[in-house]
XYZ file of C-alpha atoms in Angstrom:
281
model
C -37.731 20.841 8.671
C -35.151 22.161 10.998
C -31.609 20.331 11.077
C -29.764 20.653 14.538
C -26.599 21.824 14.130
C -25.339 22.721 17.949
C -23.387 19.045 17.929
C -21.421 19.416 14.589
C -17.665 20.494 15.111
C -16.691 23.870 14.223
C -15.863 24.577 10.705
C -11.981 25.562 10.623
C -10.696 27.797 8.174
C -8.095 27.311 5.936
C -4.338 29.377 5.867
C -1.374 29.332 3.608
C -0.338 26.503 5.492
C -3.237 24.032 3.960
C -2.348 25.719 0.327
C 0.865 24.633 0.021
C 0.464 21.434 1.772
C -2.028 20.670 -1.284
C 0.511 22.414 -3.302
C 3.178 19.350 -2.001
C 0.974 16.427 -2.486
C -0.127 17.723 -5.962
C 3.783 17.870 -7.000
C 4.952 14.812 -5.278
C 2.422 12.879 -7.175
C 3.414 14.403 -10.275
C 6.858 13.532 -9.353
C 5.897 10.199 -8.749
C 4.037 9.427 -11.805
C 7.078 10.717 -13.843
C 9.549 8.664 -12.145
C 7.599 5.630 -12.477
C 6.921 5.817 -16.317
C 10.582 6.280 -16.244
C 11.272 3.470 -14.336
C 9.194 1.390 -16.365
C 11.424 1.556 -19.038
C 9.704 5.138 -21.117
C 12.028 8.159 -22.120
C 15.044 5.316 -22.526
C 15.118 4.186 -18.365
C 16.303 1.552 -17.500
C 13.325 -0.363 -16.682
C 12.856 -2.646 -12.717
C 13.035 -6.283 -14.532
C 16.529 -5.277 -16.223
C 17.627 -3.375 -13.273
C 20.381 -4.622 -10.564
C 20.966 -7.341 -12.987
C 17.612 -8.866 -13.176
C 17.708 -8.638 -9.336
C 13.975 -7.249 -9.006
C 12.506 -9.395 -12.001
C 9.714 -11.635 -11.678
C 11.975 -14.675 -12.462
C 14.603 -13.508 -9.851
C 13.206 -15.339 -6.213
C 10.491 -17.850 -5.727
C 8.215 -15.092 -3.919
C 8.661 -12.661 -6.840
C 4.974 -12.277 -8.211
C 4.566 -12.678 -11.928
C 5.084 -10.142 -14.324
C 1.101 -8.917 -14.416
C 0.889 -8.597 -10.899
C 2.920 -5.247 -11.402
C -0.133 -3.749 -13.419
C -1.905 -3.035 -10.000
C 0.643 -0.240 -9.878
C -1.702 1.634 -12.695
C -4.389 1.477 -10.765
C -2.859 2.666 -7.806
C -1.049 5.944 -9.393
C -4.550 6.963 -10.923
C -5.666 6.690 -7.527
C -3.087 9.092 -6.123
C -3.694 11.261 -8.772
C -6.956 11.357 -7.351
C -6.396 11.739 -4.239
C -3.828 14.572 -5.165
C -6.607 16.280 -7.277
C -9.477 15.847 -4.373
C -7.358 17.272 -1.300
C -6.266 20.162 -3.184
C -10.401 21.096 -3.823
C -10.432 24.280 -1.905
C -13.861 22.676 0.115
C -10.851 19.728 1.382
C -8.377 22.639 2.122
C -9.337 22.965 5.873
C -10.419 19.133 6.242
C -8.915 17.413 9.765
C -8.086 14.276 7.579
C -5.888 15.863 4.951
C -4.317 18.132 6.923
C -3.202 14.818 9.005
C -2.534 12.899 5.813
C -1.034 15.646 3.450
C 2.773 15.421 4.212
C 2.999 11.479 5.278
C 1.294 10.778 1.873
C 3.718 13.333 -0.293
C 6.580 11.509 2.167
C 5.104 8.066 0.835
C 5.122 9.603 -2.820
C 9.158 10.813 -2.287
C 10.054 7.370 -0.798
C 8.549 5.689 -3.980
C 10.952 7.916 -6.250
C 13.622 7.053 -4.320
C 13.348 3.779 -4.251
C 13.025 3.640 -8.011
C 16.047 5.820 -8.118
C 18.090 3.704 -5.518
C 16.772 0.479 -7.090
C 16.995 1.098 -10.875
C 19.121 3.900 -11.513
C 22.025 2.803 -8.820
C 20.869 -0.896 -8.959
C 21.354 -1.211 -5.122
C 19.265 -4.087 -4.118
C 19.800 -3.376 -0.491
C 19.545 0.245 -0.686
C 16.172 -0.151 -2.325
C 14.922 -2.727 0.535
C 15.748 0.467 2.978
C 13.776 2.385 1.022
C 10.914 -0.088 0.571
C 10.547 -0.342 4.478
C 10.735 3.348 5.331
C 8.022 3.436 2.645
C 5.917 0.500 3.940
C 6.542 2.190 7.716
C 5.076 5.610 6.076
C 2.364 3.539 4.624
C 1.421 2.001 8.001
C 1.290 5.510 9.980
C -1.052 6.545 6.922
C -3.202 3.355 7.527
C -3.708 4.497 11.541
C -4.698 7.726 10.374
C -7.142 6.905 8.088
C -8.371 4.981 11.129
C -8.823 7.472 13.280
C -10.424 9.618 10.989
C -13.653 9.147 9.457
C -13.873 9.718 5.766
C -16.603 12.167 4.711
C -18.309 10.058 2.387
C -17.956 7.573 -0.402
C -15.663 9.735 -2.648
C -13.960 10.344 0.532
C -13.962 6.564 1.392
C -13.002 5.737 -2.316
C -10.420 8.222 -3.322
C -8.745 8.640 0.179
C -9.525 5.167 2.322
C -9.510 2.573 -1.095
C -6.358 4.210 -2.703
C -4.232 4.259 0.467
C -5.620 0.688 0.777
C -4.533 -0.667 -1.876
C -1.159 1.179 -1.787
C -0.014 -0.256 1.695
C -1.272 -3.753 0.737
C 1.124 -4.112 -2.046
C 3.608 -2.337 -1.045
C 3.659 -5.122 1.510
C 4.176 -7.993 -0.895
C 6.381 -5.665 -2.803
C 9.103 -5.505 0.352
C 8.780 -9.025 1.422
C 9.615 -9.456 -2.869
C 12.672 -6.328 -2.248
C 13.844 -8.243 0.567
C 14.267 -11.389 -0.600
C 15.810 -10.261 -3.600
C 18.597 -8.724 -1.612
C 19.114 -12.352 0.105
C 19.509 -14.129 -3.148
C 21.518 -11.275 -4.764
C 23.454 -11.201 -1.706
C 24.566 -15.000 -2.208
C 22.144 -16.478 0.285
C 21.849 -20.183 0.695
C 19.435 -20.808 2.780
C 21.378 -22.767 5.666
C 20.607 -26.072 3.698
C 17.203 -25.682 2.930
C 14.938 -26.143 0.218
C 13.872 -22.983 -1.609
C 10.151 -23.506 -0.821
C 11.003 -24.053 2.853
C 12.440 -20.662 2.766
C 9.292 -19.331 0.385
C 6.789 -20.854 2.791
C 8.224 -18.959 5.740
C 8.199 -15.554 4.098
C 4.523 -16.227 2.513
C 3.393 -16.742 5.647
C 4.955 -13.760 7.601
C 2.970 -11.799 4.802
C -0.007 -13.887 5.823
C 0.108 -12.440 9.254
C 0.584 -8.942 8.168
C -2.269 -9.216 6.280
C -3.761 -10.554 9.236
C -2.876 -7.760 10.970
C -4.342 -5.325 8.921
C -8.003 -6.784 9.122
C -7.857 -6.777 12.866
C -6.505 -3.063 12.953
C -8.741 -2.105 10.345
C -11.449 -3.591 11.616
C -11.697 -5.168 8.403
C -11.079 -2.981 5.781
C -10.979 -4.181 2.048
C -8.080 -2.213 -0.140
C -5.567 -3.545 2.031
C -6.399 -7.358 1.630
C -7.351 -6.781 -1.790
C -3.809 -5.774 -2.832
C -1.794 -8.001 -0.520
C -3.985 -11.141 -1.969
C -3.595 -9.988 -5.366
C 0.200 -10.004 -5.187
C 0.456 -13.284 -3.226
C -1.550 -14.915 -6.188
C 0.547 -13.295 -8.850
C 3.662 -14.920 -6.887
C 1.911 -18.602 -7.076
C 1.082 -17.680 -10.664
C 4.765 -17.486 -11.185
C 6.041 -20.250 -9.040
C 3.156 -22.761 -10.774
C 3.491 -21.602 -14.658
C 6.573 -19.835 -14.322
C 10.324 -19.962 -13.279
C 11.340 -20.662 -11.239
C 9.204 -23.466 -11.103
C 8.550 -24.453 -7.372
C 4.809 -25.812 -6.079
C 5.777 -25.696 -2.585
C 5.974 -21.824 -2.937
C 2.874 -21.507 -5.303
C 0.938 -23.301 -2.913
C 2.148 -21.068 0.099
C 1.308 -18.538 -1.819
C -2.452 -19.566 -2.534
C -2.863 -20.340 1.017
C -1.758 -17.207 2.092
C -3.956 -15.434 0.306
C -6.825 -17.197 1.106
C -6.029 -16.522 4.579
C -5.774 -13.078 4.310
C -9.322 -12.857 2.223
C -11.232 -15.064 4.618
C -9.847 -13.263 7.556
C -10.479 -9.988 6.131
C -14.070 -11.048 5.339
C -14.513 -12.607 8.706
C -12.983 -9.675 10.842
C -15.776 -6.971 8.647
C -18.588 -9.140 8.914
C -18.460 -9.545 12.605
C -18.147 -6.078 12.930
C -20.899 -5.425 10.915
C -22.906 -8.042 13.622
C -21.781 -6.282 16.496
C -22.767 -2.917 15.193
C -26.009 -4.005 14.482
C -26.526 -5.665 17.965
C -25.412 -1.991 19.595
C -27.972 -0.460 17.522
C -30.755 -2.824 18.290
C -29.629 -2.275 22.249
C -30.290 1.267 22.180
């Protein structure tokens, strides 16, 4: 059987530029990985809960998400790790997508050391919020990339789409968490109103990121996965937890359920529409 090849793209070949972009990505995850073990309290660091003054623990605001929430982070670093190991394969060298992705992702990977380092080791709320949206702004240019790119197949869609994915979802619960952190450390009252007023607000303006995200990603999971998972962990906390506050917990659960039925809705549509275009031709 003879395969037609006279549509296919060109194959490109690799240069020393592609080597030691892999070369960056494989170090900044490293990097990364070190700094975060660190930052979770190994080799004597101080760890995020005690850092700032208890600033950036899960008891600090009423959208902090409870202390297990944070264990997503695991999965997330063995993903980069991952991803790290499967751009530097020298069949990935010369591969459109990485060479788009290579240094925003290694930038992402910097910006998450120095956030732990601006956070935890200087205990600058406010300096770590800066960080935290240059990271989540990194995250997003990452997010139309993998867009525009198509991924090569399901390792591809795994390693590269679902590990990104997840990494900009909760890094977008994590800033709204950095931000209001630096309100209440910052002395903060609210203008007069109640705490879950305040919560509901901020739960909701995750909401509609999340929201955002299925209808740019034309419904992609990782994304929605992570942002849901960290706006349950936050009405975990604010329903068993201090500080107690329903209002907030309840926020929370809506919020997620918004993003997850959204999400849902926006990929099964989609998946409608492309079968309607295939039936039409």
């Amino acid at each position: 059987m003879s395969t037609d090849t006279s549509t296919r793209p060109p194959a490109e070949t690799a240069t020393s530029r592609d080597v030691v972009r892999q070369i960056v990505v494989v170090v900044t995850a490293v990097l990364a990985i070190v700094l975060a073990a660190y930052g979770s309290g190994a080799f004597g660091g101080v760890a995020v809960s005690d850092a700032a003054g208890g600033a950036l623990s899960a008891t600090a605001t009423t959208v902090a998400p409870a202390t297990t929430a944070f264990s997503i982070w695991s999965v997330i670093y063995l993903g980069l790790v991952a991803y790290a190991i499967y751009q530097a394969l020298p069949g990935q060298r010369a591969v459109t997508r990485h060479r788009r992705l290579g240094y925003w992702v290694a930038a992402s990977l910097l910006l998450n050391a120095a956030w732990l380092f601006a956070a935890v080791q200087l205990g600058s709320v406010w300096l770590g919020a800066v960080v935290i949206v240059a990271l989540l702004l990194v995250l997003a240019r990452i997010f139309v990339i993998l867009f525009h790119t198509a991924s090569s197949g399901w390792v591809d869609a795994v390693v590269t789409d679902g590990t990104l994915g997840l990494y900009l979802g909760w890094v977008s619960v994590a800033t709204v968490a950095n931000i209001a952190a630096g309100l209440v450390d910052a002395g903060f009252d609210g203008f007069g109103f109640a705490a879950g007023f305040w919560s509901s607000v901020v739960l909701a303006v995750a909401a509609l990121v999340g929201v955002v995200l299925a209808f740019a990603g034309r419904g992609r999971l990782a994304p929605a996965l992570s942002l849901s998972w960290g706006l349950a962990w936050i009405a975990v906390g604010r329903l068993t937890g201090e500080p107690e506050n329903v209002v907030a917990g309840v926020a929370a659960i809506v919020a997620a359920a918004v993003v997850l039925v959204v999400t849902i809705a926006v990929r099964v549509a989609r998946g409608r529409v492309g079968a309607t275009a295939s039936l039409q031709r």
